[in-house]
Coordinates of C-alpha atoms and ligand atoms in Angstrom, one line a residue:
X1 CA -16.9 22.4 -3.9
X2 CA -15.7 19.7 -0.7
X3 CA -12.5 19.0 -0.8
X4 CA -11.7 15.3 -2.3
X5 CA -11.3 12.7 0.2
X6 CA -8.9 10.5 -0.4
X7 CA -8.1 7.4 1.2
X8 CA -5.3 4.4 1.4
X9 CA -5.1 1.1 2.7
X10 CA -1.7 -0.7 3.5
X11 CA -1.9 -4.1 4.2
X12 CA 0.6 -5.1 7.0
X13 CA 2.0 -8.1 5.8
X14 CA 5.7 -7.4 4.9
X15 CA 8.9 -5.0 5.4
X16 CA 8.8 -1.9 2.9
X17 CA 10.9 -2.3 0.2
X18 CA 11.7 0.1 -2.3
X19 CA 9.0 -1.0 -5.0
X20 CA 6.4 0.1 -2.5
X21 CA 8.5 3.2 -1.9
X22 CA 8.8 4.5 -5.0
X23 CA 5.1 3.4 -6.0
X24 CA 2.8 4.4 -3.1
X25 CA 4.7 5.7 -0.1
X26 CA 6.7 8.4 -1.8
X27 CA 3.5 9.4 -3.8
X28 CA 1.6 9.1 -0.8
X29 CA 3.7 11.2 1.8
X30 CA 3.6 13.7 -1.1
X31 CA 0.3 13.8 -1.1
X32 CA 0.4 14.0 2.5
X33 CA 1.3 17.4 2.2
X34 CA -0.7 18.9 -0.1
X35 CA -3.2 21.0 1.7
X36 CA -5.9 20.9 -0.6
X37 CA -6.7 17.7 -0.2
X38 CA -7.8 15.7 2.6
X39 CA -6.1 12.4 3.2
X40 CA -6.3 9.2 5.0
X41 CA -3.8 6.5 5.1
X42 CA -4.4 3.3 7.4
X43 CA -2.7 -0.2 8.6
X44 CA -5.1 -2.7 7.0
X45 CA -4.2 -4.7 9.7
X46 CA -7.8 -7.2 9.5
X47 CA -6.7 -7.7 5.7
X48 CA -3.5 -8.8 6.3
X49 CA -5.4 -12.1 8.4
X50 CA -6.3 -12.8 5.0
X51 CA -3.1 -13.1 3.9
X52 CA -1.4 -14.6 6.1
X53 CA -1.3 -16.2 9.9
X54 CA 1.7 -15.2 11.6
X55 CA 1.1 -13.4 14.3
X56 CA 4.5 -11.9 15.0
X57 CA 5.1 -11.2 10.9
X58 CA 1.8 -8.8 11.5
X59 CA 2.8 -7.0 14.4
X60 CA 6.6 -6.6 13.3
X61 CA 5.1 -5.4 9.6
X62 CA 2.3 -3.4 11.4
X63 CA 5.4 -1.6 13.3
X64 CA 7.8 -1.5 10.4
X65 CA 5.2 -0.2 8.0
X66 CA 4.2 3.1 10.2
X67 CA 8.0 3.8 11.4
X68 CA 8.4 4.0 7.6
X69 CA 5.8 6.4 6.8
X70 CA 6.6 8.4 9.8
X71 CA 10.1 8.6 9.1
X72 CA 9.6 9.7 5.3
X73 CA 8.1 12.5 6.5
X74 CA 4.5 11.6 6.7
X75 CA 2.4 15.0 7.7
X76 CA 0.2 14.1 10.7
X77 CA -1.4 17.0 10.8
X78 CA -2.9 17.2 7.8
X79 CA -3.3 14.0 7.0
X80 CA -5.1 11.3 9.0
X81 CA -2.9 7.9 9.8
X82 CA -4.1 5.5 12.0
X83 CA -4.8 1.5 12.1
X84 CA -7.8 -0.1 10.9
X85 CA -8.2 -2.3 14.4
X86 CA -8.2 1.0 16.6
X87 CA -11.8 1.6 14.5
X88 CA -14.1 -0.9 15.4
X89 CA -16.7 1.2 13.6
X90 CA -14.8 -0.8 10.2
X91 CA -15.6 -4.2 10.9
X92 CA -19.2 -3.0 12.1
X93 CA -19.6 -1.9 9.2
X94 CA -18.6 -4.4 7.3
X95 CA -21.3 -7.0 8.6
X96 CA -24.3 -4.2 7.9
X97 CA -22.3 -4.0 4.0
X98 CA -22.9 -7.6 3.7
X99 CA -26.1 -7.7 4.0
X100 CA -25.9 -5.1 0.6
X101 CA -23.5 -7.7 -1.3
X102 CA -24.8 -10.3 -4.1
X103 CA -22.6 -13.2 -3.0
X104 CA -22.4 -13.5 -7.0
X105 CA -20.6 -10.1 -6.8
X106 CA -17.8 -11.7 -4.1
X107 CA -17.5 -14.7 -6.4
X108 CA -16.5 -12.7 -9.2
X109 CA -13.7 -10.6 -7.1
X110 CA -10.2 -11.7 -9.2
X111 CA -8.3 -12.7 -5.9
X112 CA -10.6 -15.3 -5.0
X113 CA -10.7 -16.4 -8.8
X114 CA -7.4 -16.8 -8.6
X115 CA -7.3 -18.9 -5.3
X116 CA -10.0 -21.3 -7.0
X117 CA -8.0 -21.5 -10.6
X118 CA -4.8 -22.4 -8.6
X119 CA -7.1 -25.4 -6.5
X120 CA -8.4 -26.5 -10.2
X121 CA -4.7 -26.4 -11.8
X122 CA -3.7 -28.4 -8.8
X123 CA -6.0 -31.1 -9.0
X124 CA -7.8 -30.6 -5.8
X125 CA -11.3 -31.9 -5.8
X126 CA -12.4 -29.0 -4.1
X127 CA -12.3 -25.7 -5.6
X128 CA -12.6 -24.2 -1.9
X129 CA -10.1 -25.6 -0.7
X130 CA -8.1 -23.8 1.9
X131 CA -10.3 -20.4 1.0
X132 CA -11.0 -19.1 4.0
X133 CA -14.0 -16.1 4.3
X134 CA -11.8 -13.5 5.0
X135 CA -10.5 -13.7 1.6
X136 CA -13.4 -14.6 0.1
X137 CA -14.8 -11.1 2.3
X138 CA -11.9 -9.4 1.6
X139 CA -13.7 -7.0 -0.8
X140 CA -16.6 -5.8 1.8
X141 CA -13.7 -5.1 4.1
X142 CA -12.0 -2.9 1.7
X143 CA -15.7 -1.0 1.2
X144 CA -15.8 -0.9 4.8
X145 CA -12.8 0.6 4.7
X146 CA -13.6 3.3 2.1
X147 CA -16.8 4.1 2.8
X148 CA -16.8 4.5 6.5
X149 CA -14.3 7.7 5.7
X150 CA -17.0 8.9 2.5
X151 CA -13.9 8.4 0.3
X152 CA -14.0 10.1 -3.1
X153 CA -10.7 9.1 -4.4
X154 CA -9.0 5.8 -3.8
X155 CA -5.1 5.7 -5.1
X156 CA -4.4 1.9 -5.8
X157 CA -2.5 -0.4 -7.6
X158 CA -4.1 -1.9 -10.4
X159 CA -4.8 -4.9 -9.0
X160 CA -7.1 -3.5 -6.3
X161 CA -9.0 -1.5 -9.2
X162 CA -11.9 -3.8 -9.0
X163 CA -11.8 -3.9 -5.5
X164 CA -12.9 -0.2 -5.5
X165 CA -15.5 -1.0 -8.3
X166 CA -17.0 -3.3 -6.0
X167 CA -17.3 -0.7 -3.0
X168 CA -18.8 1.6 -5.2
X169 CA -21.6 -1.1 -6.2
X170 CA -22.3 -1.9 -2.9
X171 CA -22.6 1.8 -2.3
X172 CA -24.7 2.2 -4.8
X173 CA -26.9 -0.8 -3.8
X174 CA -27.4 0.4 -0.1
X175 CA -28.0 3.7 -1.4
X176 CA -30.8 2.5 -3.6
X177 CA -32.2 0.6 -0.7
X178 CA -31.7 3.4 2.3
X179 CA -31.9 6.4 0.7
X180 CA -28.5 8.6 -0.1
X181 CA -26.7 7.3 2.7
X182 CA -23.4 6.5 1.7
X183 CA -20.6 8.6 -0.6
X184 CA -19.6 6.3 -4.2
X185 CA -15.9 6.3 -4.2
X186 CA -13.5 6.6 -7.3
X187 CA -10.4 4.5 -7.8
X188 CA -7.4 5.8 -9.1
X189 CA -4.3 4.2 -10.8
X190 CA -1.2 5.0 -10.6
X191 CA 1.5 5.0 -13.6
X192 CA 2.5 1.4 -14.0
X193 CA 6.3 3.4 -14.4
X194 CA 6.1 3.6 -10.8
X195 CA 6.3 -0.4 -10.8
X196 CA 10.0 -1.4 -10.2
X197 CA 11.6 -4.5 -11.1
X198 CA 13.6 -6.5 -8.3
X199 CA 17.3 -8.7 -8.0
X200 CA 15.7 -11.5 -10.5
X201 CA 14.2 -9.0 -13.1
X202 CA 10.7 -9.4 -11.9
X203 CA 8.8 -7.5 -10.7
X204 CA 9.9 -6.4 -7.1
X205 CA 7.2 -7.8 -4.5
X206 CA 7.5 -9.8 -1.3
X207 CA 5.8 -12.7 -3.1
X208 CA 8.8 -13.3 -5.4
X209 CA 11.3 -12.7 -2.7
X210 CA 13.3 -10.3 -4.5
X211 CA 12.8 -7.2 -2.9
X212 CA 15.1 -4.8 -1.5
X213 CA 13.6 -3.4 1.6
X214 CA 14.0 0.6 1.8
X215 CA 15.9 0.8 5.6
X216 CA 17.7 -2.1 4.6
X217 CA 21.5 -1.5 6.8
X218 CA 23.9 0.0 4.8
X219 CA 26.3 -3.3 4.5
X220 CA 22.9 -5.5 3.5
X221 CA 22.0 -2.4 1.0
X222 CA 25.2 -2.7 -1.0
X223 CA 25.1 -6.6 -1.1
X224 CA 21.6 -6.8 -2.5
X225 CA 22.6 -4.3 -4.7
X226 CA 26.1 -6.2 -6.2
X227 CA 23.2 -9.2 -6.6
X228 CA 20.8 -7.3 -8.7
X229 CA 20.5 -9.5 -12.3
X230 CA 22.6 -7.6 -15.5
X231 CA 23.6 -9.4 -19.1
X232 CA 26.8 -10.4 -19.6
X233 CA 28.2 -7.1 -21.4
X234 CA 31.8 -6.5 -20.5
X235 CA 33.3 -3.1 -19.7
X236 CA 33.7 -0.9 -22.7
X237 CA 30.8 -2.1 -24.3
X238 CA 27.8 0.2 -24.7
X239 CA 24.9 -0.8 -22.7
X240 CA 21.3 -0.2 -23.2
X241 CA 19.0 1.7 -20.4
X242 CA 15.8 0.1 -21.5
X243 CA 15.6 -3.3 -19.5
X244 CA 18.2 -2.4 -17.3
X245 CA 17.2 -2.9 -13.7
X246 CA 19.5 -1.0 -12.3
X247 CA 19.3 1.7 -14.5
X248 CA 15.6 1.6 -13.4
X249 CA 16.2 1.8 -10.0
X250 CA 18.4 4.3 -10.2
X251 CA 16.0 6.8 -12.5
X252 CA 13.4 6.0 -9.6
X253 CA 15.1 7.7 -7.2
X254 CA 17.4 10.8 -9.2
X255 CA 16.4 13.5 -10.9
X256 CA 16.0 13.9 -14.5
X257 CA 19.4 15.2 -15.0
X258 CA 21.1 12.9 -13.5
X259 CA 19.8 9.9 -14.9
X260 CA 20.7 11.7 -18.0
X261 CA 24.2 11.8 -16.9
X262 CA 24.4 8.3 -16.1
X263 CA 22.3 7.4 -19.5
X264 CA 25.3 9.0 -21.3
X265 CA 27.4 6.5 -19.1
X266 CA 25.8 3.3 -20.5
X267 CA 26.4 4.7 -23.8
X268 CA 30.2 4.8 -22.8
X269 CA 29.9 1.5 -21.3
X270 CA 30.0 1.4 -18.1
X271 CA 31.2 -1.5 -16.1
X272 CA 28.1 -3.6 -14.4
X273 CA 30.0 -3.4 -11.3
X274 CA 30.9 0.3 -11.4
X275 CA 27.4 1.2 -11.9
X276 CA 26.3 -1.1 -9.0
X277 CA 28.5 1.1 -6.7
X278 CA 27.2 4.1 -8.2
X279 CA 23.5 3.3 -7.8
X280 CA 24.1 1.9 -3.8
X281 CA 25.8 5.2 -3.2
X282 CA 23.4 7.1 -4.6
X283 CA 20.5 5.3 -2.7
X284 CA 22.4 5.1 0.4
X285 CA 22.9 8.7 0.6
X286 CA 19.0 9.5 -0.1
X287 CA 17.5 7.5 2.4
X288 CA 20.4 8.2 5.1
X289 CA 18.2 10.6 7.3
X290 CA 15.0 8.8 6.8
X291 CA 16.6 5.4 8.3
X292 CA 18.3 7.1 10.8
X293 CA 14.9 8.2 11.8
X294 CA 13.7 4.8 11.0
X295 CA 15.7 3.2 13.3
X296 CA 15.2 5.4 16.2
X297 CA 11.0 4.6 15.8
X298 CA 12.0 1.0 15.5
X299 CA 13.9 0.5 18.9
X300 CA 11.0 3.6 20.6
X301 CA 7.5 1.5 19.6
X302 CA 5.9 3.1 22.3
X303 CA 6.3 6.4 20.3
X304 CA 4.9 5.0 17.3
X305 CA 1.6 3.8 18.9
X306 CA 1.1 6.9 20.3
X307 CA 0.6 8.7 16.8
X308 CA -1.4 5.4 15.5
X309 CA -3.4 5.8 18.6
X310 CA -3.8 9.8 17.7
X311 CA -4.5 9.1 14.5
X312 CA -7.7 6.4 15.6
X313 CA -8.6 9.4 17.5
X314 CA -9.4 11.7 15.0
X315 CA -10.8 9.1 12.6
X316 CA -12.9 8.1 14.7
X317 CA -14.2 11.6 15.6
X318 CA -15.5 10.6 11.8
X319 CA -16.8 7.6 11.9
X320 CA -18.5 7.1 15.2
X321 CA -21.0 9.7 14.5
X322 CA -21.3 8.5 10.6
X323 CA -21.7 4.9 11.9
X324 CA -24.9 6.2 14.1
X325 CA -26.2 7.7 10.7
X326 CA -25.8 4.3 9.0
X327 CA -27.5 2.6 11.6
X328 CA -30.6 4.6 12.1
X329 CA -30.9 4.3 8.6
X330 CA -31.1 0.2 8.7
X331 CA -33.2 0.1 11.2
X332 CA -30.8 -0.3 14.3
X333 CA -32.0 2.6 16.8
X334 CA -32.7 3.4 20.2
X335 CA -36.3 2.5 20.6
X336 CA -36.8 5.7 23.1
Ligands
LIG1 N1 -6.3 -4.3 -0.3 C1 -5.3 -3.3 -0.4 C2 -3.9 -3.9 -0.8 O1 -3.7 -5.1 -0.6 C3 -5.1 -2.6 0.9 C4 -6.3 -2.0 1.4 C5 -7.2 -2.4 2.4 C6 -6.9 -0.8 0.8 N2 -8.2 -1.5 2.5 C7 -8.1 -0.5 1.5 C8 -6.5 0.1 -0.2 C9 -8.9 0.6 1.2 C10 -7.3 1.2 -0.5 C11 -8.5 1.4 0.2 O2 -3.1 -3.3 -1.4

């Protein structure tokens, strides 16, 4: 049998923090290195204009996002890492999808749902309003995206789930139209234990600003840390692990025994503050190398674009030839 393709999308629209660490990069950069499978992992760097309009917040996040992967240990030999704007085979391919899409399908997609049900709940007049078409595109994008690389498997969060659903139906509907053209992806969650809490108990994302970001200096590391939400237990008194964020955070990143140890720790007691120190130290010495690492990407971005630029390469060694396929099956050919 083919090896699985599998295939993930990060939108560059924030810093890495330590939710997205623990759920998709540490996963991911595993994955990474598993031999049997073939991998792709790309800057969604057209979604994040979706999300937001700040030019220098993309190109900072679009920098900060691949030093992190790199850093971690990302293998760039076997897998394929690279930005979605160094493939302009994507968004070609993305206008030739739309002609497959219902417009019905789009209007179901939850993210634009959402964007209307907030205009109703505010009272605007129109439900529209402020919805540009990249989000309301968003999903053929994401196909784009998928299907361009014949991805089998597609890791994501839950909330992209149906975002994967739809690539496969527009897949299917091209397919049906053009003959067996394109390859029907699969998504796959991941554990929603991987989801961490952040400092106000929610859960961490840069929408709630209560994130903890993974190279975060040492000094700014242990502050966020000491500001992390606990109950009002004094020393001495037994504490319980479930609902703990701390306790969460620290499981996250130890190994089985040791979170036992600590476990047995809350059951002594354990002063909130004490175990503050203990999880920053803890965190602090894991990510040490990686941020040293970090950092050194950070201040060389020419070295960084080289291995995005690497990375287009060999992608597109993929999807240049594919894209011709996909066009002479529309119709678009050289007429001699
Ligand atoms: N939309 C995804 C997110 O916000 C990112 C993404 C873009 C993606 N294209 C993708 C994920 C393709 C998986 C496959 O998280």
């Amino acid at each position: 049998m083919d090896r699985e393709i599998y295939l993930t999308g990060i939108t560059t629209t924030g810093t890495p923090h330590i939710g997205n660490y623990v759920g998709a990069i540490r996963p991911g950069i595993a994955a990474s290195q598993d031999l049997q499978k073939h991998n792709y992992y790309f800057l969604a760097d057209y979604h994040a204009l979706a999300k937001a309009g700040d030019p220098d917040r993309i190109a900072r996040s679009t920098l900060e996002i691949a030093a992190s992967w790199l850093a971690l240990g990302l293998d760039v030999e076997n897998a394929v890492f690279y930005r979605q704007s160094d493939i302009p085979e994507i968004p070609q391919l993305m206008w030739i999808l739309s002609s497959m899409t219902a417009k019905g399908l789009m209007n179901r997609a939850h993210s634009y749902k959402a964007a209307v049900q907030a205009n109703v709940e505010g009272g605007s007049k129109d439900p529209d309003r402020g919805i540009t078409m990249a989000l309301y595109g968003y999903p053929i994008l994401m196909a784009a995206d998928i299907l361009m690389f014949k991805a089998t498997k597609v890791p994501v969060g839950r909330d992209q789930k149906q975002h994967v659903e739809m690539a496969r139906d527009v897949a299917q509907r091209f397919n049906h139209h053009y003959g067996d053209v394109l390859v029907l992806p699969d998504p796959i969650i991941g554990d929603d234990t991987a989801v961490l809490a952040g400092l106000d108990g929610r859960k961490m994302s840069k929408s709630y600003n209560n994130t903890i970001p993974l190279f975060a200096p040492e000094k700014q590391l242990r502050k966020l840390i000491m500001k992390i939400k606990t109950n009002s237990l004094e020393p001495g008194e037994p504490k319980d692990t479930e609902d703990s964020v701390l306790f969460d955070i620290y499981r996250a990143f130890a190994t089985p025994e040791e979170t036992a140890v600590i476990a047995a720790r809350y059951d002594e007691g354990i002063a909130w503050g004490e175990m503050k120190q203990v999880l920053f130290e803890y965190i602090n010495e894991h990510i040490k190398p990686a941020r040293d690492e970090y950092e050194r990407l950070i201040s060389d971005p020419g070295e960084v674009e080289r291995q995005l630029l690497q990375g287009a390469e060999r992608a597109r060694e993929v999807s240049v030839p594919y894209l011709g396929k996909i066009r002479d099956a529309i119709g678009i050919r050289p007429l001699g």
